[in-house]
XYZ file of C-alpha atoms in Angstrom:
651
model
C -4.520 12.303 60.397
C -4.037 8.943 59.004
C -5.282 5.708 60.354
C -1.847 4.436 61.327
C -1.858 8.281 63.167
C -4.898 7.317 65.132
C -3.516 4.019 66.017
C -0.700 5.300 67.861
C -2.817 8.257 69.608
C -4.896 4.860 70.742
C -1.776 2.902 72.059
C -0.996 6.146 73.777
C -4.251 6.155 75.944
C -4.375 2.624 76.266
C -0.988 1.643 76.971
C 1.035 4.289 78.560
C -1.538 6.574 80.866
C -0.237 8.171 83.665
C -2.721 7.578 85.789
C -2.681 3.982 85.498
C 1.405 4.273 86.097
C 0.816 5.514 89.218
C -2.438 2.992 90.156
C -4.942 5.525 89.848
C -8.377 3.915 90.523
C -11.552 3.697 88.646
C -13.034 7.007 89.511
C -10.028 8.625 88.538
C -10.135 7.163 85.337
C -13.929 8.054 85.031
C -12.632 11.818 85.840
C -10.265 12.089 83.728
C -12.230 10.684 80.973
C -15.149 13.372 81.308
C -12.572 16.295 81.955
C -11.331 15.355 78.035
C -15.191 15.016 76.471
C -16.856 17.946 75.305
C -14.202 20.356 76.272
C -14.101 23.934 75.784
C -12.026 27.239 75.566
C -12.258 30.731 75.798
C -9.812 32.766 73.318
C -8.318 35.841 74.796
C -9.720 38.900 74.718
C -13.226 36.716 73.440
C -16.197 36.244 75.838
C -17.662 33.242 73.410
C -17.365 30.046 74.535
C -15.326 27.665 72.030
C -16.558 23.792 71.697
C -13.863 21.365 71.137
C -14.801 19.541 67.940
C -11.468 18.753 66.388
C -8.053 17.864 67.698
C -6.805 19.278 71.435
C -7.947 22.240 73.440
C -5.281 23.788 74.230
C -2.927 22.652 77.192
C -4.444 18.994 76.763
C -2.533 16.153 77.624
C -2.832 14.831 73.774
C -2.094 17.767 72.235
C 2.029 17.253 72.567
C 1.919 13.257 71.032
C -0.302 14.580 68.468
C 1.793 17.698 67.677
C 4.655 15.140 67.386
C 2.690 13.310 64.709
C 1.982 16.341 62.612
C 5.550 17.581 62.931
C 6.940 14.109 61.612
C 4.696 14.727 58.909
C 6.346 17.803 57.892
C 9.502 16.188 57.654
C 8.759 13.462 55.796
C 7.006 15.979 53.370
C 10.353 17.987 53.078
C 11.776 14.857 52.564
C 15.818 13.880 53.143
C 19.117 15.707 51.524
C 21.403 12.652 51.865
C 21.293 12.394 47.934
C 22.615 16.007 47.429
C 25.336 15.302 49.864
C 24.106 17.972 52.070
C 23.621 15.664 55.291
C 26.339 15.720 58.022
C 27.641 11.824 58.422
C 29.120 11.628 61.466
C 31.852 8.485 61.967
C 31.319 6.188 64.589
C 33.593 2.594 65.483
C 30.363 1.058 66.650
C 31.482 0.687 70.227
C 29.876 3.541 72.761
C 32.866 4.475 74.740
C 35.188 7.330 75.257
C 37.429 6.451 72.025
C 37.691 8.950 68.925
C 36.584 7.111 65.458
C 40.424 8.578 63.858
C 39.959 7.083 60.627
C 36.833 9.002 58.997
C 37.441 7.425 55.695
C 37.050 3.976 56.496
C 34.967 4.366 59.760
C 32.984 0.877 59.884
C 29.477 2.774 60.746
C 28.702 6.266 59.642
C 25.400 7.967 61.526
C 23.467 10.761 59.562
C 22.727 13.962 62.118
C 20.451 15.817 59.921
C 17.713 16.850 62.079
C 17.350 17.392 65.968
C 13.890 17.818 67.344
C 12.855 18.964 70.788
C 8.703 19.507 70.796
C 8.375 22.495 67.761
C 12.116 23.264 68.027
C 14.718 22.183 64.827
C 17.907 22.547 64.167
C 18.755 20.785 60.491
C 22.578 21.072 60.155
C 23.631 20.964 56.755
C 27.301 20.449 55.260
C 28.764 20.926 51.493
C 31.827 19.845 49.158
C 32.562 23.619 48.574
C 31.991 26.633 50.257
C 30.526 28.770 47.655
C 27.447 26.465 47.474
C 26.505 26.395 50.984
C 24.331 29.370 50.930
C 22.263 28.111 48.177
C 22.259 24.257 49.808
C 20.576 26.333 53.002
C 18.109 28.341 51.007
C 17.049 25.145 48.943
C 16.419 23.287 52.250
C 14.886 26.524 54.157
C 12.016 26.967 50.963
C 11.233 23.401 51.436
C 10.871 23.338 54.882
C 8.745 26.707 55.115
C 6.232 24.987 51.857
C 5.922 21.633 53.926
C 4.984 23.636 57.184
C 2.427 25.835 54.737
C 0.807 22.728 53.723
C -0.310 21.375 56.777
C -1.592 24.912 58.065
C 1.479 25.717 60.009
C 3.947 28.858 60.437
C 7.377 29.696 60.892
C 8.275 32.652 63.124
C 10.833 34.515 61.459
C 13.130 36.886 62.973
C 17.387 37.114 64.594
C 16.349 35.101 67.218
C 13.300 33.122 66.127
C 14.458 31.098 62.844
C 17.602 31.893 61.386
C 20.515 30.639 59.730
C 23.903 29.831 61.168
C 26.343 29.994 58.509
C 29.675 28.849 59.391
C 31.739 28.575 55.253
C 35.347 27.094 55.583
C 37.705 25.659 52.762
C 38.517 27.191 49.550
C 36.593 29.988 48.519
C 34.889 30.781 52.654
C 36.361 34.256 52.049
C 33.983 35.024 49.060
C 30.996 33.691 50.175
C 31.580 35.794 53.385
C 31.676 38.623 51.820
C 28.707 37.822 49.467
C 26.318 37.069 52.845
C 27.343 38.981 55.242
C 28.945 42.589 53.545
C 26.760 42.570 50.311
C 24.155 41.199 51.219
C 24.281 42.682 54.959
C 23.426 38.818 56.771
C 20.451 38.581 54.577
C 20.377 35.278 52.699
C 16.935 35.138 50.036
C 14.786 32.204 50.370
C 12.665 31.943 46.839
C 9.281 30.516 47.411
C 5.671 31.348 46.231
C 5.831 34.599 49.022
C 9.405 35.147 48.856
C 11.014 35.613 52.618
C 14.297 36.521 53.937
C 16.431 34.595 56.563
C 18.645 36.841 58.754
C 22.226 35.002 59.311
C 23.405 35.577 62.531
C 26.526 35.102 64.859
C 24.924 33.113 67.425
C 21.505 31.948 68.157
C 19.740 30.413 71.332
C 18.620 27.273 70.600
C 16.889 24.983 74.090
C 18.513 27.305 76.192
C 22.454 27.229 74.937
C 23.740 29.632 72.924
C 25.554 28.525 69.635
C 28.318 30.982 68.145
C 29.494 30.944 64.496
C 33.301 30.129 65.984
C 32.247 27.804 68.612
C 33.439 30.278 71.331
C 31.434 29.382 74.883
C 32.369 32.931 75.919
C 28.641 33.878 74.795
C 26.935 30.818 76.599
C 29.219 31.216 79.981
C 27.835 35.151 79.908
C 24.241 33.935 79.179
C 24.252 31.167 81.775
C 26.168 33.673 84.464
C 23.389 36.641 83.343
C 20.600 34.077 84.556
C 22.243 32.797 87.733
C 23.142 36.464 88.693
C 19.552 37.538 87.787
C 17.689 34.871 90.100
C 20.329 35.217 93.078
C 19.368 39.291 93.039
C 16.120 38.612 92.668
C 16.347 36.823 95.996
C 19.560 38.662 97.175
C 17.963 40.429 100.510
C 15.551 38.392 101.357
C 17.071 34.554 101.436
C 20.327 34.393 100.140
C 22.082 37.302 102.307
C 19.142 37.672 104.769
C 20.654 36.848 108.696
C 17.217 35.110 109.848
C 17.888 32.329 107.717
C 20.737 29.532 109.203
C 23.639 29.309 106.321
C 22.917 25.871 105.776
C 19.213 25.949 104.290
C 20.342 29.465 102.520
C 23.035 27.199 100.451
C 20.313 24.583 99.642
C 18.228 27.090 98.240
C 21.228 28.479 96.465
C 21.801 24.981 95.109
C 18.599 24.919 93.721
C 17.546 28.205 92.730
C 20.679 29.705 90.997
C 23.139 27.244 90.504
C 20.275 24.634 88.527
C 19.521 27.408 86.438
C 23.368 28.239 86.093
C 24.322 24.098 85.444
C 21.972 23.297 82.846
C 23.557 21.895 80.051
C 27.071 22.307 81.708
C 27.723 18.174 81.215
C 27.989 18.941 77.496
C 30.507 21.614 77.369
C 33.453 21.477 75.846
C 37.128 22.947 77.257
C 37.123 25.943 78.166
C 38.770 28.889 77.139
C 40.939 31.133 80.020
C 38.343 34.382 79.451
C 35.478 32.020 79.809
C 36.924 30.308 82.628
C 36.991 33.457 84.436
C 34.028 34.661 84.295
C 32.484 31.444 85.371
C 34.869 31.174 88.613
C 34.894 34.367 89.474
C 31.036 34.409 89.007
C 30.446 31.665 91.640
C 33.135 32.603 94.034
C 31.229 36.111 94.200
C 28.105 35.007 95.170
C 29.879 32.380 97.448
C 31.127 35.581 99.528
C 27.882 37.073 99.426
C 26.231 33.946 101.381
C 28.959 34.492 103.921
C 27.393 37.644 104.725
C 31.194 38.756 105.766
C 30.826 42.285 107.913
C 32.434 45.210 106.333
C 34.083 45.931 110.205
C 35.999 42.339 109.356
C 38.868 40.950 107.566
C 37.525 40.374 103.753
C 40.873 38.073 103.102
C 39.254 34.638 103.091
C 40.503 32.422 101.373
C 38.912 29.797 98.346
C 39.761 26.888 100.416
C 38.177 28.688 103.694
C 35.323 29.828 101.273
C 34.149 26.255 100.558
C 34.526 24.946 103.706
C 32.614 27.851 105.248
C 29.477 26.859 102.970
C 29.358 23.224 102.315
C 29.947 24.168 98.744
C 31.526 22.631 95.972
C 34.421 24.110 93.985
C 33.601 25.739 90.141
C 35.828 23.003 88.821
C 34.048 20.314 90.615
C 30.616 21.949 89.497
C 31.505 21.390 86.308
C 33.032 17.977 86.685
C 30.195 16.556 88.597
C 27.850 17.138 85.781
C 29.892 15.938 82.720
C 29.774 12.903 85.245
C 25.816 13.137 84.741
C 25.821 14.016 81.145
C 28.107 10.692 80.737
C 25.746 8.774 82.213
C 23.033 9.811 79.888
C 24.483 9.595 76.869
C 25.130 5.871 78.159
C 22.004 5.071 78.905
C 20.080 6.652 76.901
C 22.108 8.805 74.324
C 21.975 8.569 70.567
C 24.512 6.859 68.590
C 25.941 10.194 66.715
C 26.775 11.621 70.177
C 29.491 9.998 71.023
C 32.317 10.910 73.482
C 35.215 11.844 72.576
C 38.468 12.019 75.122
C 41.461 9.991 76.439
C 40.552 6.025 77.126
C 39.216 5.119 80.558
C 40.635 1.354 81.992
C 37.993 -0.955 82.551
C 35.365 1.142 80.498
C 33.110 -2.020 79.984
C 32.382 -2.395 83.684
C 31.885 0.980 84.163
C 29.359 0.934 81.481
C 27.486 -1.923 82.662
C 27.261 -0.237 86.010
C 25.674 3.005 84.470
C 23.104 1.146 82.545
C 22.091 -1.280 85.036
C 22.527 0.515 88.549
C 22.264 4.347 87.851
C 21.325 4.574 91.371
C 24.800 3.310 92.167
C 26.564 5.702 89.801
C 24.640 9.018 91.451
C 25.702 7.785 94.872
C 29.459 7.762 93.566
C 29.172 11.139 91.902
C 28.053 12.311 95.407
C 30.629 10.776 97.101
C 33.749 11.963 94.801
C 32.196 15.304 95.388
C 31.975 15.182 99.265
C 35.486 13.876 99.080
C 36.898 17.055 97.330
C 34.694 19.244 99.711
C 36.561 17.391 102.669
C 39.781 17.803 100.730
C 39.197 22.058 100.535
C 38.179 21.771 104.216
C 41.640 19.759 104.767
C 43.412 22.609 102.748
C 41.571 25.620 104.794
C 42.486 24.483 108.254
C 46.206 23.434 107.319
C 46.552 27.456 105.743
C 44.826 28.042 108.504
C 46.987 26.861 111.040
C 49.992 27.948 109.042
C 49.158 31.341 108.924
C 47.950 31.663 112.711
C 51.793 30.015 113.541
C 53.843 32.001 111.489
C 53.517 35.826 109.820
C 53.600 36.435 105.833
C 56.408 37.766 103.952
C 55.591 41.518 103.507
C 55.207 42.695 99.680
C 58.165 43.642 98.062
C 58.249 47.248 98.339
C 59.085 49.472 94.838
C 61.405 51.803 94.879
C 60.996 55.304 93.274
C 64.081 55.408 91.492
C 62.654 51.980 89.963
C 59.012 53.287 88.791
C 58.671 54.908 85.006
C 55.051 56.525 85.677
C 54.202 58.696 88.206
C 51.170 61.699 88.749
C 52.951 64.587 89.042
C 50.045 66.820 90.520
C 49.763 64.195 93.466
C 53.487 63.552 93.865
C 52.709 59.402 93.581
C 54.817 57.061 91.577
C 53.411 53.822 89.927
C 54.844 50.712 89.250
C 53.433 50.150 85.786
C 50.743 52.067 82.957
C 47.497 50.019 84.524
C 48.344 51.208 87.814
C 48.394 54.699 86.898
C 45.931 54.688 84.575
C 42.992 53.619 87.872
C 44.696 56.349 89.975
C 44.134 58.799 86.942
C 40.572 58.169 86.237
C 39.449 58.133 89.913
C 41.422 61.493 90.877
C 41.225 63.099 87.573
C 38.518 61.943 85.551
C 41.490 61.161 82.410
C 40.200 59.106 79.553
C 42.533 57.470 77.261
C 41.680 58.119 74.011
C 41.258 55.196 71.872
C 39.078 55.907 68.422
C 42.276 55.855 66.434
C 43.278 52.659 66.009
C 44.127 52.512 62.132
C 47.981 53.391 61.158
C 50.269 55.704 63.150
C 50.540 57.806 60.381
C 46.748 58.316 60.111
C 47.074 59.595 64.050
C 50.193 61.682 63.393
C 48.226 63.278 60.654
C 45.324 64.166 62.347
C 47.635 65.599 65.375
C 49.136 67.703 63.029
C 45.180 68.806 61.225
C 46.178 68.034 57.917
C 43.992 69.319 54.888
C 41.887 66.736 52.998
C 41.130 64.325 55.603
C 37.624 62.950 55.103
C 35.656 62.829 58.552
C 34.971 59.461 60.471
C 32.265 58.086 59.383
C 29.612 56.581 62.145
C 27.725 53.997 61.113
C 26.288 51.105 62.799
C 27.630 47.978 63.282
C 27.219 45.512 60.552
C 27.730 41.529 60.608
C 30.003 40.188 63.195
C 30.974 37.478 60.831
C 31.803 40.667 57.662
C 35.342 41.848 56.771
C 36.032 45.088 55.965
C 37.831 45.362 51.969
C 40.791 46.987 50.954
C 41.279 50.166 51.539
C 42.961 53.549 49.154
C 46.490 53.997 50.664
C 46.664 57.159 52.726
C 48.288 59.766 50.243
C 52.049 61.418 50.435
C 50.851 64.822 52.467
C 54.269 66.853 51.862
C 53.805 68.822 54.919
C 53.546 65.875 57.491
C 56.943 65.471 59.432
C 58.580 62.124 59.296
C 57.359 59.437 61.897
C 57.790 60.528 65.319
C 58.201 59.688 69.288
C 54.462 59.829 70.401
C 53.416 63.637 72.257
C 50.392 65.113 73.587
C 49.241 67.831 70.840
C 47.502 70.065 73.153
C 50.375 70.506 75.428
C 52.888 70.755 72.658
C 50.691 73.439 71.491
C 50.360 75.109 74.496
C 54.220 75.387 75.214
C 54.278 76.942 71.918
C 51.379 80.003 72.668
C 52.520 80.608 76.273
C 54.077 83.275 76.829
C 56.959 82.009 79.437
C 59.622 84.153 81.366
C 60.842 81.021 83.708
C 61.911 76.942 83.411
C 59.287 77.090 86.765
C 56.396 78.551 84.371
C 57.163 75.842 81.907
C 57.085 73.409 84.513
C 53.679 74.815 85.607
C 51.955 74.083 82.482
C 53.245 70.437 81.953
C 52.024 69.834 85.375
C 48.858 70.871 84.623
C 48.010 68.171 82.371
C 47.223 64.476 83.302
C 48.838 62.609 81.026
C 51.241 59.098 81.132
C 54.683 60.704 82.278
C 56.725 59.143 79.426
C 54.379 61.445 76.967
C 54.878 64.207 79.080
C 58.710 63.824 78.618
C 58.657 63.485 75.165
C 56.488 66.576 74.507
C 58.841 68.557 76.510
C 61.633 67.131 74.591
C 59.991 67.548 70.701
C 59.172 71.412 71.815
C 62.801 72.186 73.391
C 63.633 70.575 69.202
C 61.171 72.881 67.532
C 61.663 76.511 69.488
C 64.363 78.600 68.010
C 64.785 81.371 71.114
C 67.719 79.319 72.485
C 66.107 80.531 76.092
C 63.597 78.428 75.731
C 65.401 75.712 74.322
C 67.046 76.075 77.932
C 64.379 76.315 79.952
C 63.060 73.131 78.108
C 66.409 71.096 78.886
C 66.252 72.136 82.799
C 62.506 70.678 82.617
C 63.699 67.303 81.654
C 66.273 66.577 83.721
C 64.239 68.151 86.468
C 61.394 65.658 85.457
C 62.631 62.243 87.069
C 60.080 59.930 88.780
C 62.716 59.941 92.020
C 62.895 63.636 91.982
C 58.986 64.500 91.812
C 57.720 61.525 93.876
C 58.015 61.169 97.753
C 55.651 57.348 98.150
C 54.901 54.473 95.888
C 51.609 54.215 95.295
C 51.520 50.386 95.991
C 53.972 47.074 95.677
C 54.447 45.760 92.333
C 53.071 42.947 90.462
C 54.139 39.505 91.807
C 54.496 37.160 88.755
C 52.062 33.781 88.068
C 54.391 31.735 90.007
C 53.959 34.067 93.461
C 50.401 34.712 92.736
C 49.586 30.898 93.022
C 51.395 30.480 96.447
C 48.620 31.439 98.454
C 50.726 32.348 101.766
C 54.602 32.401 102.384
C 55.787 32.220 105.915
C 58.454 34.800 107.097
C 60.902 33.054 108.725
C 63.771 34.850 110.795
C 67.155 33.654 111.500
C 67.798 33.576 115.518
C 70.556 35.593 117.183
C 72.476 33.415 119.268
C 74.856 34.840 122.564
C 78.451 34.524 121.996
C 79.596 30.888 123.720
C 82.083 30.744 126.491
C 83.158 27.672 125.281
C 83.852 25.959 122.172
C 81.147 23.679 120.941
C 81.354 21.428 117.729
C 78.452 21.852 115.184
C 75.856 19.406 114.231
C 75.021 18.172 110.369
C 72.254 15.636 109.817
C 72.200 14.570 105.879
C 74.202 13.807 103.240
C 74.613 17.201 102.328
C 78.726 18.491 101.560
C 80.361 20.477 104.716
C 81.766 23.175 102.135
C 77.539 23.875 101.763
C 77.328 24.414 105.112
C 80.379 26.521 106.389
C 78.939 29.366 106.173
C 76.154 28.751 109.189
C 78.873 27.392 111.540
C 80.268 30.131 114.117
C 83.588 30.907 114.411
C 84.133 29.436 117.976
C 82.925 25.971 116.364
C 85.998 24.275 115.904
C 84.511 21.743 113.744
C 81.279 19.827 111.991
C 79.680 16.785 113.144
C 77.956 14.208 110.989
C 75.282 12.079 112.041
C 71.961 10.396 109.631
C 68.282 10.535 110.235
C 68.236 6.772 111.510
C 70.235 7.893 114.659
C 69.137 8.205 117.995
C 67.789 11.342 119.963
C 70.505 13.152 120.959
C 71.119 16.294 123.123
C 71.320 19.370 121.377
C 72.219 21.699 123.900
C 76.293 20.391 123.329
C 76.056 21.878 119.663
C 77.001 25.474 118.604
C 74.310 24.993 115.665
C 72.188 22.653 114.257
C 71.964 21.946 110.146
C 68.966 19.489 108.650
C 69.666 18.524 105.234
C 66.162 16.915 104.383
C 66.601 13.913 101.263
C 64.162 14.164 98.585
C 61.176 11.500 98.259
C 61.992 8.111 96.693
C 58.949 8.830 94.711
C 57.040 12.209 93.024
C 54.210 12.828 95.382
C 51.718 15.801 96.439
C 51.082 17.741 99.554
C 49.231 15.289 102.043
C 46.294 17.691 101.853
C 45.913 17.279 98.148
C 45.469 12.939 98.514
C 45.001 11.257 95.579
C 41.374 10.379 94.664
């Protein structure tokens, strides 16, 4: 260590002690002082005792600061790759606040992001003019940083997940150098030195706990985050989280802090996400939500969201994640560097909201607690206002499919579906059908192994190469003169059944197709290519009388369930059934009330035919009897302005 080293590691004891922070007292100080002279430690698996001499025993509280010393020595021993052009300038306005730097060209302040260091953790990001020389700009930079780290007696762990290279090549010439790395070379990228090592180039890599991807997909890091939080709420699963001796309300706090901290970290910093990814996470959180509810099995499981959240004291996924890119923004204004800046749409009165994060963060927690209580009391609003809605009135019952509607149907269990999915479950929990799916080339490649052509090579199994590799060119599948022309899709082993039975009936023929669990449109069209290919005209008969005996209507006596309501249904949570009222025929004849503005030829349809005529009155009138009125029609005016449910206030 230099002198200018041992300097610092002397302002470090003298200055910034943590015992002094905290107004520790002279015999503290005189402990601490003999618990770091003389030390000792005892290597494992070694009964000698080892005198400290030189530098840190282990887990001493100067062994990080002086770590952080050595490690800047490294770097400055690799030295920087600004010269080469290799270092990623990011553009910056000079202003920290949510505003994109558009013009990269003439941005007035550029800020090099070459290195990011956590303890004996870095990431060096590296960018070039031209894709083809990227691979050689890493393993230039890699060989330098593994000789600096050999000079000062240090090691790099090498390995997928250890250190590894994240090659991302874009731009003229990406497709090459892909399939140099990662098809040639199979990921491997050669890093000359004096002992010659090998980098493996991976698709993602966790780095502090988030997991990068070579497409910047968070599908990975939403999995990894949702493994963890899964993992600790299972660990704790029968004993705290679902256990009845524990009130709900200290079972959520521990919740808070023992799956959903784990779950959170690093959440501020993510970017949009995707639908798949926003899935998982919400369905993820709403699933262990239920599970605190402890809901009996003997009780309605229909709760909803709203009722969910109000039930628990629990934020919403969406205002998870909003309440900590709330936190991260207060951070990076505080205390953020300048090459991580914000990007997003422009905030009014940003400068006073600034000054308030840097100068009261206190101030700025309290209001990210309060906006989140707010849309906790907002879900509570929404739950008892459903709620009451649904105790008043009685839902609209699912539209019912009719048979003669469905096009798949089991024929064994005489059940007719309203799509493929549908049928599909019912067919893998009843009879144990798989749908084959290994062929997924060219139909002709299928049709031709249906039909066991000669000269077809055998699949070849192999594992899995680079995620980031494309597969070349391949030879054109030959002219076989024996394979038919492109055809309807049929099952093979039924078609070749028909063929070697020997049948005396249309009921025998029906027999065997119902034997085998197949979708009911392939059924049909086997039936239909082996009534084509027989020449006894019998069975070319027998075949006919099958089809038009083979109707979903014909073979099926229930649906199976209602079909598929569309996005638009799906998001109305509950629609109220509402009944017209049957009214006694009137002795006398009673004119018919309209309040609104809305035309009489709209409404002639709901007056009776004893009303001899339609009377007109506005909103701003008086209470008036209604029992002089055949009927009654409210015309209610649109809003002067666009507004939203009063459950759903503005915050």
């Amino acid at each position: 260590m230099t002198q200018a080293d041992l300097q610092m590691l002397q302002s470090f004891v003298e200055d910034d002690p943590v015992i002094s922070s905290e107004g520790g007292a002279s015999l503290l100080h005189a402990l601490t002082r003999e618990f770091h002279c003389n030390t000792w430690f005892v290597l494992q698996d070694d009964h000698e005792i080892v005198m400290t001499r030189r530098g840190t025993r282990p887990g001493g509280c100067l062994a990080d600061a002086m770590f952080s010393l050595l490690f800047n020595r490294v770097l400055t021993r690799r030295g920087s790759f600004r010269e080469n052009g290799w270092a990623p300038k990011i553009p910056w306005s000079g202003k920290r606040d949510l505003v994109e730097c558009s013009d990269f060209e003439n941005a007035p302040l550029q800020v090099d992001a070459q290195d990011i260091i956590y303890a004996d953790d870095l990431a060096t990001c590296i960018v070039t003019s031209e894709a083809a020389s990227l691979p050689r700009a890493v393993a230039h930079i890699a060989g330098e940083a593994l000789d600096s780290l050999a000079e000062f007696g240090l090691s790099a762990n090498l390995g997928p997940r250890k250190t590894a290279v994240l090659l991302c090549p874009a731009g003229v010439g990406a497709k090459s150098v892909r399939e140099q790395v990662f098809f040639r070379n199979k990921g491997k990228l050669m890093v000359l030195r004096e002992n010659a090592v090998t980098l493996d180039s991976v698709s993602s890599y966790k780095h502090l706990g988030s997991c990068l991807t070579h497409n910047s997909s968070m599908l990975a890091e939403i999995r990894a985050k949702m493994g963890v939080a899964k993992a600790a709420f299972h660990e704790g699963q029968r004993l705290i989280f679902c256990s009845g001796q524990i009130c709900l309300r200290r079972r959520t706090s521990l919740f808070r802090t023992h799956v959903l901290a784990g779950l959170l970290t690093g959440a501020g910093a993510w970017p949009l996400l995707c639908e798949s990814s926003w899935k998982i996470f919400e369905q993820g959180i709403y699933n262990m939500y239920r599970r605190l509810l402890r809901v009996p099995r003997q009780a309605s499981q229909k709760i909803s969201r709203w009722r969910i959240l109000s039930y628990l004291d629990m934020p919403s996924p969406q205002d998870l994640v909003h309440t900590e890119r709330l936190r991260f923004l207060g951070q990076l204004v505080r205390s953020g560097p300048d090459a991580v800046g914000p990007h997003g749409p422009v905030l009014d009165n940003w400068d006073s909201w600034t000054s308030l994060i840097r100068q009261h963060p206190g101030q700025w927690k309290g209001y990210i607690k309060r906006a989140g209580t707010w849309h906790l009391n907002q879900a509570k609003a929404e739950a008892d206002f459903f709620g009451c809605v649904r105790a008043c009135w009685q839902p609209v019952p699912p539209r019912a499919v009719a048979v003669a509607a469905s096009e798949h149907c089991c024929v064994p269990c005489k059940i007719a579906f309203a799509d493929f999915q549908s049928w599909a479950a019912h067919a893998a929990k009843a009879h144990k059908y798989r749908l084959v799916r290994h062929l997924q080339m060219f139909p002709r490649c299928c049709q031709a192994v249906a039909h066991d052509v000669e000269g077809l090579l055998p699949p070849l199994i192999a594992p899995d190469g680079p995620v980031q590799s494309h597969g070349l060119a391949g030879y054109r599948m030959p002219d076989f003169p024996d394979l038919p022309p492109p055809e309807d899709d049929f099952c093979p082993a039924l078609l070749a059944a028909l063929h070697e039975a020997e049948v005396r009936s249309d009921s025998e023929v029906f027999a065997l197709v119902q034997g085998v669990i197949e979708p009911f449109p392939l059924l049909r069209q086997t039936v239909r290519t082996w009534a084509q290919q027989t020449t006894d005209p019998q069975r070319r008969a027998w075949g006919e009388d099958v089809l038009l005996c083979m109707q979903v209507d014909l073979l099926c006596d229930r649906v199976s369930n209602a079909a598929r309501v569309d996005d638009e249904d799906a998001a109305m949570c509950f629609t109220p059934m509402i009944e017209g009222c049957s009214l006694n025929p009137m002795a006398p004849p009673l004119p018919s009330l309209v309040v609104g503005r809305v035309p009489e030829a709209k409404v002639n349809g709901y007056r009776p035919l004893s009303s001899p005529t339609w009377i007109r009155k506005g909103f701003e009138t008086e209470e008036c009897d209604l029992g002089c009125f055949a009927c009654v029609v409210v015309d209610f005016p649109l809003p002067c302005a666009a507004c939203s449910p009063f459950w759903r206030a503005m915050s």
